[in-house]
Amino acid sequence: MPHPASATVAVIGAGVAGCAVVAQLRRLGFSGSISLWETGRGPGGRASTRRSRGDSQLVIDHGAPLLNITGTPPPQLLQPLLEGGWLEPWPGPVAMLEGESRLNIGRPDALGMGLLLHGPGGMDLLCRGLLQLAGGEGLAQHYGSFIRSLGRQPQGPWQLIDPEGSLLAEADWLVLSGTLLAHPRSQVIFGWDAVPLARVAAGLGDLQLDHVLLTLAGIRFEARSNLLLVLTGQAATAWRALPFRLVNFDAAAQQRWGLHRLSIQPLDDGRCAVVAHSSDAFAADHLDVYGARSAVARLLQLPADAGREQSVIQSLADAVGQCMAPWVPPLDLDEAAPQLMRWGAAFPIAPGLPSELMLCSRSRLGFCGDYIAGVGFGRIEGALRSAEALAQGLVAHLPPSA
Ligand SMILES: Cc1cc2nc3c(=O)[nH]c(=O)nc-3n(C[C@H](O)[C@H](O)[C@H](O)COP(=O)(O)OP(=O)(O)OC[C@H]3O[C@@H](n4cnc5c(N)ncnc54)[C@H](O)[C@@H]3O)c2cc1C
């Protein structure tokens, strides 16, 4: 075991939980080296924002469009994020669409209760703000870096290994902020012969870690197939004029149209982005259609199946057109630059991993993310709270000055 004063930490995943654990470790006084590893092009994870190099006005929140805080006291990181301007109040009411085509303005669902917030100019500002709070010193951020497997001798450091089998980094402590390396779904998606963390755990003899792996293996996730549209001209004007920015679908409406939500995102130049989130049932029926720009398609180097992707896009667009027909003109898909974004593990299904299991100190390993049971489970609030709790547990093992 290395001397704690020189302890280093590697965090896999730069979503809300990964960025928050880094920020909170710094706030609690840990000044040692932290490396952050993320397969995406930037921070955000499921709360990320799609931006375009050639079109600076095009900013689309293709995952979570907002966050809601329901518990008291609020997460400790919330106030500094608000003070820094990284979050602001969500503008205006949300609406609920009922199966009978009735729009009920002001009726929230579970994702719309409590204090509603979003990132001004993109939800990815939340993670960018968290990293800003962490400060740059001693923090190495690595994007476009997929950790394929892990290595560890019982007394040695954790090893992070890339898809080619090369060693990327070593660290004394490891934080997993996503479940991919610890959950059997990685075997289903990528055809791997073992769950990477389970392979390492077999040599560690840590009963708590074995228990964590068993519990994680039982967690299931809801999926989403999201359709991204960019409307111009009269279509944009009509959508921008709606008196709400989010439409939730009640159970009957989800069944009728195969949609869970519509997120309406006016762009600064008069266009309007609309993101249609499918229902879980729709996504489950189209699980193998990834969307050409999805991370999984990129990692698997999947050949594009334009025909199947187009048919999913068409189904979702038809549903959007039909359910919103009373209020906006018909969609012209050719004019709307449609894109498909599939989230295979969009929302973990309760109960999740009990919080008392999140720190396996014997293995120098911590878990955080919205899959940890507690207030905010399955939401950004839960990702923040779990990261704060994990950081609190970690600092007992990591001294304030390195
Ligand atoms: C469509 C959609 C709508 C949502 N709407 C809401 C909402 O309205 N309100 C709300 O509160 N929440 C919402 N959520 C849920 C919310 O986005 C999540 O709860 C939150 O973002 C989870 O953060 P996280 O850090 O726990 O996980 P993630 O955001 O999943 O972060 C994990 C990160 O780890 C990275 N990663 C994983 N494995 C590896 C690896 N091996 N190597 C490198 N990187 C890796 C991933 O790329 C990812 O960036 C929504 C989610 C989706 C998909």
GROMACS .gro file of C-alpha atoms and ligand atoms in nm:
model
  455
    1MET     CA    1   0.000   0.000   0.000
    2PRO     CA    2   0.158   0.335  -0.101
    3HIS     CA    3   0.212   0.604   0.158
    4PRO     CA    4  -0.116   0.798   0.177
    5ALA     CA    5   0.054   1.138   0.142
    6SER     CA    6   0.138   1.050  -0.217
    7ALA     CA    7  -0.196   0.886  -0.298
    8THR     CA    8  -0.330   0.940  -0.649
    9VAL     CA    9  -0.688   0.904  -0.767
   10ALA     CA   10  -0.821   0.801  -1.109
   11VAL     CA   11  -1.186   0.876  -1.189
   12ILE     CA   12  -1.348   0.695  -1.482
   13GLY     CA   13  -1.633   0.896  -1.632
   14ALA     CA   14  -1.674   1.274  -1.665
   15GLY     CA   15  -2.050   1.284  -1.624
   16VAL     CA   16  -2.210   1.471  -1.337
   17ALA     CA   17  -2.095   1.222  -1.072
   18GLY     CA   18  -1.736   1.197  -1.195
   19CYS     CA   19  -1.696   1.575  -1.221
   20ALA     CA   20  -1.868   1.626  -0.886
   21VAL     CA   21  -1.645   1.381  -0.700
   22VAL     CA   22  -1.340   1.565  -0.834
   23ALA     CA   23  -1.485   1.903  -0.729
   24GLN     CA   24  -1.584   1.780  -0.385
   25LEU     CA   25  -1.249   1.611  -0.317
   26ARG     CA   26  -1.084   1.947  -0.378
   27ARG     CA   27  -1.338   2.132  -0.161
   28LEU     CA   28  -1.266   1.885   0.118
   29GLY     CA   29  -0.895   1.960   0.095
   30PHE     CA   30  -0.747   1.673  -0.105
   31SER     CA   31  -0.469   1.825  -0.316
   32GLY     CA   32  -0.310   1.512  -0.461
   33SER     CA   33  -0.311   1.413  -0.828
   34ILE     CA   34  -0.642   1.326  -0.987
   35SER     CA   35  -0.683   1.194  -1.340
   36LEU     CA   36  -1.023   1.196  -1.509
   37TRP     CA   37  -1.094   0.957  -1.798
   38GLU     CA   38  -1.386   0.994  -2.034
   39THR     CA   39  -1.467   0.823  -2.361
   40GLY     CA   40  -1.679   1.117  -2.484
   41ARG     CA   41  -1.535   1.427  -2.646
   42GLY     CA   42  -1.599   1.641  -2.338
   43PRO     CA   43  -1.758   1.633  -1.995
   44GLY     CA   44  -2.131   1.581  -1.946
   45GLY     CA   45  -2.221   1.213  -1.992
   46ARG     CA   46  -2.599   1.186  -1.996
   47ALA     CA   47  -2.618   1.559  -1.915
   48SER     CA   48  -2.412   1.660  -2.218
   49THR     CA   49  -2.477   1.905  -2.497
   50ARG     CA   50  -2.429   1.850  -2.868
   51ARG     CA   51  -2.239   2.137  -3.027
   52SER     CA   52  -2.126   2.186  -3.384
   53ARG     CA   53  -1.786   2.319  -3.491
   54GLY     CA   54  -1.926   2.464  -3.813
   55ASP     CA   55  -2.242   2.610  -3.659
   56SER     CA   56  -2.171   2.788  -3.332
   57GLN     CA   57  -2.539   2.862  -3.266
   58LEU     CA   58  -2.633   2.495  -3.276
   59VAL     CA   59  -2.650   2.382  -2.915
   60ILE     CA   60  -2.870   2.084  -2.829
   61ASP     CA   61  -2.917   1.913  -2.495
   62HIS     CA   62  -2.966   1.560  -2.621
   63GLY     CA   63  -2.976   1.391  -2.280
   64ALA     CA   64  -3.112   1.552  -1.963
   65PRO     CA   65  -3.265   1.893  -2.045
   66LEU     CA   66  -3.284   2.001  -1.680
   67LEU     CA   67  -3.230   1.888  -1.323
   68ASN     CA   68  -3.458   1.900  -1.024
   69ILE     CA   69  -3.367   1.918  -0.658
   70THR     CA   70  -3.618   1.752  -0.429
   71GLY     CA   71  -3.426   1.676  -0.109
   72THR     CA   72  -3.319   1.899   0.177
   73PRO     CA   73  -3.061   2.016   0.243
   74PRO     CA   74  -2.966   2.056  -0.124
   75PRO     CA   75  -2.639   1.908  -0.253
   76GLN     CA   76  -2.345   2.113  -0.121
   77LEU     CA   77  -2.215   2.178  -0.472
   78LEU     CA   78  -2.538   2.346  -0.579
   79GLN     CA   79  -2.477   2.687  -0.425
   80PRO     CA   80  -2.130   2.739  -0.579
   81LEU     CA   81  -2.267   2.626  -0.915
   82LEU     CA   82  -2.549   2.881  -0.892
   83GLU     CA   83  -2.314   3.156  -0.774
   84GLY     CA   84  -2.076   3.082  -1.061
   85GLY     CA   85  -2.358   3.110  -1.315
   86TRP     CA   86  -2.318   2.746  -1.421
   87LEU     CA   87  -2.683   2.676  -1.337
   88GLU     CA   88  -2.990   2.896  -1.346
   89PRO     CA   89  -3.363   2.852  -1.282
   90TRP     CA   90  -3.549   2.658  -1.549
   91PRO     CA   91  -3.754   2.902  -1.758
   92GLY     CA   92  -4.130   2.863  -1.749
   93PRO     CA   93  -4.371   2.580  -1.679
   94VAL     CA   94  -4.364   2.221  -1.796
   95ALA     CA   95  -4.664   2.056  -1.957
   96MET     CA   96  -4.810   1.707  -1.935
   97LEU     CA   97  -4.962   1.549  -2.244
   98GLU     CA   98  -5.237   1.301  -2.169
   99GLY     CA   99  -5.340   1.008  -2.384
  100GLU     CA  100  -5.658   1.187  -2.489
  101SER     CA  101  -5.450   1.468  -2.649
  102ARG     CA  102  -5.514   1.699  -2.353
  103LEU     CA  103  -5.226   1.929  -2.262
  104ASN     CA  104  -5.206   2.005  -1.894
  105ILE     CA  105  -4.971   2.299  -1.834
  106GLY     CA  106  -4.800   2.308  -1.495
  107ARG     CA  107  -4.847   1.940  -1.403
  108PRO     CA  108  -4.499   1.795  -1.333
  109ASP     CA  109  -4.380   1.433  -1.342
  110ALA     CA  110  -4.109   1.284  -1.115
  111LEU     CA  111  -3.839   1.467  -1.314
  112GLY     CA  112  -4.018   1.800  -1.273
  113MET     CA  113  -4.079   1.824  -0.896
  114GLY     CA  114  -3.897   2.061  -0.661
  115LEU     CA  115  -3.645   2.324  -0.767
  116LEU     CA  116  -3.596   2.313  -1.146
  117LEU     CA  117  -3.262   2.424  -1.292
  118HIS     CA  118  -3.066   2.403  -1.615
  119GLY     CA  119  -2.733   2.511  -1.761
  120PRO     CA  120  -2.761   2.851  -1.929
  121GLY     CA  121  -2.655   2.783  -2.288
  122GLY     CA  122  -2.631   2.406  -2.246
  123MET     CA  123  -2.656   2.140  -1.977
  124ASP     CA  124  -2.288   2.058  -2.021
  125LEU     CA  125  -2.218   2.377  -1.826
  126LEU     CA  126  -2.305   2.183  -1.514
  127CYS     CA  127  -2.006   1.952  -1.557
  128ARG     CA  128  -1.786   2.233  -1.686
  129GLY     CA  129  -1.878   2.431  -1.374
  130LEU     CA  130  -1.794   2.138  -1.148
  131LEU     CA  131  -1.451   2.106  -1.310
  132GLN     CA  132  -1.401   2.479  -1.274
  133LEU     CA  133  -1.477   2.447  -0.902
  134ALA     CA  134  -1.215   2.172  -0.886
  135GLY     CA  135  -0.947   2.404  -1.027
  136GLY     CA  136  -0.690   2.290  -1.280
  137GLU     CA  137  -0.395   2.216  -1.055
  138GLY     CA  138  -0.316   1.849  -1.019
  139LEU     CA  139  -0.613   1.751  -1.235
  140ALA     CA  140  -0.543   1.579  -1.568
  141GLN     CA  141  -0.850   1.548  -1.791
  142HIS     CA  142  -0.848   1.288  -2.069
  143TYR     CA  143  -1.131   1.290  -2.325
  144GLY     CA  144  -1.179   1.046  -2.611
  145SER     CA  145  -1.019   0.785  -2.383
  146PHE     CA  146  -1.209   0.461  -2.348
  147ILE     CA  147  -1.097   0.244  -2.057
  148ARG     CA  148  -1.139  -0.110  -2.185
  149SER     CA  149  -1.009  -0.301  -1.885
  150LEU     CA  150  -0.856  -0.273  -1.542
  151GLY     CA  151  -0.556  -0.434  -1.379
  152ARG     CA  152  -0.444  -0.466  -1.019
  153GLN     CA  153  -0.211  -0.673  -0.806
  154PRO     CA  154  -0.346  -0.704  -0.448
  155GLN     CA  155  -0.091  -0.457  -0.306
  156GLY     CA  156  -0.026  -0.261  -0.624
  157PRO     CA  157  -0.193   0.037  -0.792
  158TRP     CA  158  -0.500   0.025  -1.015
  159GLN     CA  159  -0.414   0.009  -1.384
  160LEU     CA  160  -0.627   0.164  -1.657
  161ILE     CA  161  -0.593  -0.010  -1.991
  162ASP     CA  162  -0.706   0.104  -2.336
  163PRO     CA  163  -0.874  -0.108  -2.609
  164GLU     CA  164  -0.533  -0.195  -2.760
  165GLY     CA  165  -0.417  -0.337  -2.427
  166SER     CA  166  -0.181  -0.046  -2.352
  167LEU     CA  167  -0.143   0.084  -1.999
  168LEU     CA  168  -0.281   0.439  -1.986
  169ALA     CA  169  -0.233   0.520  -1.618
  170GLU     CA  170  -0.186   0.389  -1.268
  171ALA     CA  171  -0.348   0.525  -0.954
  172ASP     CA  172  -0.370   0.423  -0.589
  173TRP     CA  173  -0.744   0.481  -0.571
  174LEU     CA  174  -1.004   0.424  -0.842
  175VAL     CA  175  -1.350   0.581  -0.872
  176LEU     CA  176  -1.601   0.429  -1.112
  177SER     CA  177  -1.869   0.686  -1.192
  178GLY     CA  178  -2.037   0.474  -1.460
  179THR     CA  179  -2.142   0.110  -1.439
  180LEU     CA  180  -2.009  -0.007  -1.776
  181LEU     CA  181  -1.691  -0.175  -1.643
  182ALA     CA  182  -1.879  -0.339  -1.356
  183HIS     CA  183  -2.205  -0.455  -1.516
  184PRO     CA  184  -2.278  -0.752  -1.743
  185ARG     CA  185  -2.441  -0.524  -2.001
  186SER     CA  186  -2.087  -0.453  -2.126
  187GLN     CA  187  -2.067  -0.818  -2.230
  188VAL     CA  188  -2.395  -0.790  -2.419
  189ILE     CA  189  -2.300  -0.464  -2.594
  190PHE     CA  190  -1.938  -0.537  -2.675
  191GLY     CA  191  -1.928  -0.916  -2.667
  192TRP     CA  192  -1.660  -0.914  -2.394
  193ASP     CA  193  -1.589  -1.247  -2.230
  194ALA     CA  194  -1.591  -1.104  -1.875
  195VAL     CA  195  -1.696  -0.801  -1.677
  196PRO     CA  196  -1.366  -0.607  -1.643
  197LEU     CA  197  -1.400  -0.526  -1.273
  198ALA     CA  198  -1.516  -0.880  -1.189
  199ARG     CA  199  -1.199  -1.016  -1.347
  200VAL     CA  200  -0.984  -0.801  -1.118
  201ALA     CA  201  -1.203  -0.863  -0.813
  202ALA     CA  202  -1.145  -1.237  -0.848
  203GLY     CA  203  -0.785  -1.182  -0.735
  204LEU     CA  204  -0.853  -0.933  -0.454
  205GLY     CA  205  -1.051  -1.141  -0.203
  206ASP     CA  206  -1.262  -0.841  -0.099
  207LEU     CA  207  -1.603  -0.971   0.007
  208GLN     CA  208  -1.759  -0.624  -0.002
  209LEU     CA  209  -1.647  -0.576  -0.362
  210ASP     CA  210  -1.787  -0.918  -0.454
  211HIS     CA  211  -2.117  -0.811  -0.296
  212VAL     CA  212  -2.111  -0.482  -0.492
  213LEU     CA  213  -2.058  -0.668  -0.819
  214LEU     CA  214  -2.346  -0.904  -0.746
  215THR     CA  215  -2.575  -0.613  -0.660
  216LEU     CA  216  -2.471  -0.411  -0.965
  217ALA     CA  217  -2.534  -0.709  -1.191
  218GLY     CA  218  -2.898  -0.700  -1.080
  219ILE     CA  219  -2.954  -0.337  -1.180
  220ARG     CA  220  -3.155  -0.289  -1.496
  221PHE     CA  221  -3.187   0.029  -1.698
  222GLU     CA  222  -3.453   0.203  -1.902
  223ALA     CA  223  -3.340   0.299  -2.252
  224ARG     CA  224  -3.428   0.596  -2.470
  225SER     CA  225  -3.410   0.654  -2.846
  226ASN     CA  226  -3.396   1.029  -2.889
  227LEU     CA  227  -3.476   1.216  -3.209
  228LEU     CA  228  -3.301   1.549  -3.256
  229LEU     CA  229  -3.464   1.803  -3.489
  230VAL     CA  230  -3.355   2.154  -3.583
  231LEU     CA  231  -3.653   2.356  -3.707
  232THR     CA  232  -3.630   2.673  -3.910
  233GLY     CA  233  -3.872   2.932  -4.051
  234GLN     CA  234  -4.243   2.904  -3.965
  235ALA     CA  235  -4.200   2.568  -3.796
  236ALA     CA  236  -3.944   2.719  -3.558
  237THR     CA  237  -4.169   3.018  -3.492
  238ALA     CA  238  -4.464   2.795  -3.402
  239TRP     CA  239  -4.264   2.576  -3.163
  240ARG     CA  240  -4.094   2.876  -3.002
  241ALA     CA  241  -4.435   3.034  -2.938
  242LEU     CA  242  -4.551   2.742  -2.721
  243PRO     CA  243  -4.587   2.854  -2.358
  244PHE     CA  244  -4.370   2.570  -2.218
  245ARG     CA  245  -4.028   2.422  -2.292
  246LEU     CA  246  -4.093   2.065  -2.187
  247VAL     CA  247  -4.379   1.824  -2.251
  248ASN     CA  248  -4.396   1.510  -2.039
  249PHE     CA  249  -4.616   1.223  -2.154
  250ASP     CA  250  -4.837   1.043  -1.904
  251ALA     CA  251  -4.853   0.661  -1.916
  252ALA     CA  252  -5.141   0.656  -2.167
  253ALA     CA  253  -4.971   0.909  -2.392
  254GLN     CA  254  -4.644   0.713  -2.379
  255GLN     CA  255  -4.829   0.404  -2.488
  256ARG     CA  256  -5.015   0.587  -2.762
  257TRP     CA  257  -4.721   0.769  -2.922
  258GLY     CA  258  -4.412   0.582  -2.797
  259LEU     CA  259  -4.273   0.907  -2.657
  260HIS     CA  260  -4.174   1.001  -2.304
  261ARG     CA  261  -4.094   1.370  -2.343
  262LEU     CA  262  -4.046   1.657  -2.584
  263SER     CA  263  -3.777   1.912  -2.501
  264ILE     CA  264  -3.817   2.242  -2.686
  265GLN     CA  265  -3.493   2.437  -2.709
  266PRO     CA  266  -3.506   2.778  -2.884
  267LEU     CA  267  -3.169   2.865  -3.040
  268ASP     CA  268  -3.026   3.217  -3.031
  269ASP     CA  269  -3.061   3.270  -3.408
  270GLY     CA  270  -3.436   3.201  -3.432
  271ARG     CA  271  -3.418   2.828  -3.502
  272CYS     CA  272  -3.569   2.582  -3.258
  273ALA     CA  273  -3.424   2.247  -3.159
  274VAL     CA  274  -3.673   1.982  -3.054
  275VAL     CA  275  -3.557   1.662  -2.885
  276ALA     CA  276  -3.814   1.383  -2.872
  277HIS     CA  277  -3.730   1.126  -2.603
  278SER     CA  278  -3.882   0.787  -2.681
  279SER     CA  279  -4.062   0.576  -2.425
  280ASP     CA  280  -3.868   0.289  -2.270
  281ALA     CA  281  -4.086   0.043  -2.461
  282PHE     CA  282  -4.008   0.206  -2.797
  283ALA     CA  283  -3.632   0.209  -2.722
  284ALA     CA  284  -3.643  -0.155  -2.610
  285ASP     CA  285  -3.800  -0.249  -2.945
  286HIS     CA  286  -3.515  -0.074  -3.132
  287LEU     CA  287  -3.220  -0.149  -2.906
  288ASP     CA  288  -2.985  -0.245  -3.187
  289VAL     CA  289  -3.033   0.079  -3.381
  290TYR     CA  290  -2.770   0.304  -3.229
  291GLY     CA  291  -2.760   0.621  -3.437
  292ALA     CA  292  -2.453   0.679  -3.652
  293ARG     CA  293  -2.303   0.933  -3.408
  294SER     CA  294  -2.350   0.734  -3.088
  295ALA     CA  295  -2.049   0.645  -2.872
  296VAL     CA  296  -2.130   0.275  -2.892
  297ALA     CA  297  -2.143   0.280  -3.274
  298ARG     CA  298  -1.805   0.455  -3.272
  299LEU     CA  299  -1.650   0.212  -3.024
  300LEU     CA  300  -1.786  -0.093  -3.200
  301GLN     CA  301  -1.695   0.055  -3.540
  302LEU     CA  302  -2.038  -0.051  -3.653
  303PRO     CA  303  -2.115  -0.012  -4.020
  304ALA     CA  304  -2.392   0.247  -4.057
  305ASP     CA  305  -2.730   0.088  -4.126
  306ALA     CA  306  -2.887   0.399  -4.274
  307GLY     CA  307  -3.210   0.221  -4.368
  308ARG     CA  308  -3.295   0.102  -4.018
  309GLU     CA  309  -3.185   0.429  -3.863
  310GLN     CA  310  -3.404   0.620  -4.106
  311SER     CA  311  -3.705   0.405  -4.024
  312VAL     CA  312  -3.665   0.470  -3.647
  313ILE     CA  313  -3.625   0.842  -3.719
  314GLN     CA  314  -3.940   0.836  -3.932
  315SER     CA  315  -4.142   0.655  -3.663
  316LEU     CA  316  -4.040   0.904  -3.396
  317ALA     CA  317  -4.100   1.201  -3.627
  318ASP     CA  318  -4.446   1.067  -3.716
  319ALA     CA  319  -4.525   1.038  -3.345
  320VAL     CA  320  -4.409   1.396  -3.279
  321GLY     CA  321  -4.616   1.524  -3.571
  322GLN     CA  322  -4.927   1.338  -3.458
  323CYS     CA  323  -4.919   1.423  -3.090
  324MET     CA  324  -4.847   1.791  -3.147
  325ALA     CA  325  -5.080   1.832  -3.448
  326PRO     CA  326  -5.334   2.047  -3.257
  327TRP     CA  327  -5.071   2.310  -3.171
  328VAL     CA  328  -4.796   2.322  -3.439
  329PRO     CA  329  -4.784   2.275  -3.819
  330PRO     CA  330  -4.686   1.933  -3.965
  331LEU     CA  331  -4.315   1.847  -3.954
  332ASP     CA  332  -4.113   1.861  -4.272
  333LEU     CA  333  -3.847   1.604  -4.187
  334ASP     CA  334  -3.627   1.695  -4.486
  335GLU     CA  335  -3.596   2.047  -4.346
  336ALA     CA  336  -3.532   1.941  -3.988
  337ALA     CA  337  -3.182   1.780  -4.004
  338PRO     CA  338  -3.298   1.475  -3.804
  339GLN     CA  339  -3.050   1.274  -3.600
  340LEU     CA  340  -3.093   0.971  -3.378
  341MET     CA  341  -2.927   0.939  -3.038
  342ARG     CA  342  -2.976   0.617  -2.846
  343TRP     CA  343  -2.919   0.596  -2.471
  344GLY     CA  344  -2.893   0.227  -2.386
  345ALA     CA  345  -2.874   0.291  -2.010
  346ALA     CA  346  -3.070   0.616  -1.974
  347PHE     CA  347  -3.223   0.562  -1.629
  348PRO     CA  348  -3.128   0.295  -1.373
  349ILE     CA  349  -3.426   0.114  -1.224
  350ALA     CA  350  -3.455   0.117  -0.842
  351PRO     CA  351  -3.336   0.006  -0.593
  352GLY     CA  352  -2.976   0.054  -0.714
  353LEU     CA  353  -2.656   0.006  -0.515
  354PRO     CA  354  -2.700   0.073  -0.140
  355SER     CA  355  -2.493   0.376  -0.039
  356GLU     CA  356  -2.317   0.188   0.240
  357LEU     CA  357  -2.149  -0.025  -0.028
  358MET     CA  358  -2.016   0.264  -0.238
  359LEU     CA  359  -1.669   0.273  -0.082
  360CYS     CA  360  -1.468  -0.050  -0.087
  361SER     CA  361  -1.175   0.086   0.113
  362ARG     CA  362  -0.997  -0.247   0.128
  363SER     CA  363  -0.974  -0.246  -0.253
  364ARG     CA  364  -0.918   0.133  -0.272
  365LEU     CA  365  -1.222   0.161  -0.495
  366GLY     CA  366  -1.526   0.388  -0.489
  367PHE     CA  367  -1.853   0.404  -0.681
  368CYS     CA  368  -2.070   0.706  -0.749
  369GLY     CA  369  -2.344   0.795  -0.995
  370ASP     CA  370  -2.719   0.810  -1.023
  371TYR     CA  371  -2.735   0.431  -0.970
  372ILE     CA  372  -2.652   0.471  -0.598
  373ALA     CA  373  -2.970   0.436  -0.390
  374GLY     CA  374  -3.094   0.746  -0.209
  375VAL     CA  375  -3.254   1.085  -0.269
  376GLY     CA  376  -3.232   1.174  -0.638
  377PHE     CA  377  -3.182   0.814  -0.755
  378GLY     CA  378  -3.180   0.796  -1.137
  379ARG     CA  379  -3.144   1.173  -1.165
  380ILE     CA  380  -2.876   1.438  -1.166
  381GLU     CA  381  -2.953   1.515  -0.804
  382GLY     CA  382  -2.861   1.158  -0.713
  383ALA     CA  383  -2.540   1.176  -0.916
  384LEU     CA  384  -2.439   1.491  -0.724
  385ARG     CA  385  -2.533   1.353  -0.384
  386SER     CA  386  -2.358   1.020  -0.438
  387ALA     CA  387  -2.040   1.198  -0.547
  388GLU     CA  388  -2.045   1.420  -0.240
  389ALA     CA  389  -2.095   1.118  -0.013
  390LEU     CA  390  -1.816   0.925  -0.181
  391ALA     CA  391  -1.574   1.220  -0.159
  392GLN     CA  392  -1.652   1.245   0.212
  393GLY     CA  393  -1.568   0.877   0.256
  394LEU     CA  394  -1.254   0.900   0.044
  395VAL     CA  395  -1.096   1.191   0.229
  396ALA     CA  396  -1.082   0.979   0.542
  397HIS     CA  397  -0.819   0.781   0.348
  398LEU     CA  398  -0.664   1.066   0.147
  399PRO     CA  399  -0.481   1.331   0.350
  400PRO     CA  400  -0.556   1.702   0.285
  401SER     CA  401  -0.202   1.785   0.170
  402ALA     CA  402  -0.017   1.556  -0.068
  403LIG     C1  403  -3.263   1.126  -2.232
  403LIG     C2  404  -3.237   1.151  -2.086
  403LIG     C3  405  -3.312   1.245  -2.016
  403LIG     C4  406  -3.287   1.270  -1.882
  403LIG     N1  407  -3.359   1.364  -1.816
  403LIG     C5  408  -3.328   1.396  -1.688
  403LIG     C6  409  -3.393   1.502  -1.619
  403LIG     O1  410  -3.480   1.569  -1.673
  403LIG     N2  411  -3.356   1.530  -1.491
  403LIG     C7  412  -3.257   1.459  -1.428
  403LIG     O2  413  -3.225   1.489  -1.313
  403LIG     N3  414  -3.195   1.357  -1.490
  403LIG     C8  415  -3.228   1.324  -1.618
  403LIG     N4  416  -3.164   1.222  -1.681
  403LIG     C9  417  -3.071   1.140  -1.604
  403LIG    C10  418  -2.939   1.212  -1.586
  403LIG     O3  419  -2.886   1.248  -1.712
  403LIG    C11  420  -2.844   1.121  -1.512
  403LIG     O4  421  -2.903   1.085  -1.387
  403LIG    C12  422  -2.708   1.184  -1.482
  403LIG     O5  423  -2.660   1.259  -1.590
  403LIG    C13  424  -2.615   1.070  -1.446
  403LIG     O6  425  -2.484   1.118  -1.426
  403LIG     P1  426  -2.370   1.013  -1.391
  403LIG     O7  427  -2.244   1.089  -1.379
  403LIG     O8  428  -2.416   0.928  -1.278
  403LIG     O9  429  -2.364   0.914  -1.516
  403LIG     P2  430  -2.321   0.943  -1.671
  403LIG    O10  431  -2.370   1.076  -1.714
  403LIG    O11  432  -2.368   0.824  -1.744
  403LIG    O12  433  -2.164   0.948  -1.662
  403LIG    C14  434  -2.082   0.834  -1.675
  403LIG    C15  435  -1.970   0.873  -1.771
  403LIG    O13  436  -1.874   0.771  -1.771
  403LIG    C16  437  -1.826   0.754  -1.902
  403LIG     N5  438  -1.771   0.619  -1.908
  403LIG    C17  439  -1.835   0.505  -1.870
  403LIG     N6  440  -1.754   0.400  -1.887
  403LIG    C18  441  -1.637   0.449  -1.935
  403LIG    C19  442  -1.514   0.388  -1.973
  403LIG     N7  443  -1.496   0.255  -1.962
  403LIG     N8  444  -1.414   0.467  -2.019
  403LIG    C20  445  -1.431   0.601  -2.029
  403LIG     N9  446  -1.547   0.664  -1.996
  403LIG    C21  447  -1.647   0.588  -1.949
  403LIG    C22  448  -1.949   0.774  -1.989
  403LIG    O14  449  -1.915   0.810  -2.121
  403LIG    C23  450  -2.019   0.888  -1.914
  403LIG    O15  451  -1.981   1.015  -1.963
  403LIG    C24  452  -3.187   1.198  -1.816
  403LIG    C25  453  -3.110   1.102  -1.886
  403LIG    C26  454  -3.134   1.081  -2.020
  403LIG    C27  455  -3.049   0.980  -2.095
   0.00000   0.00000   0.00000
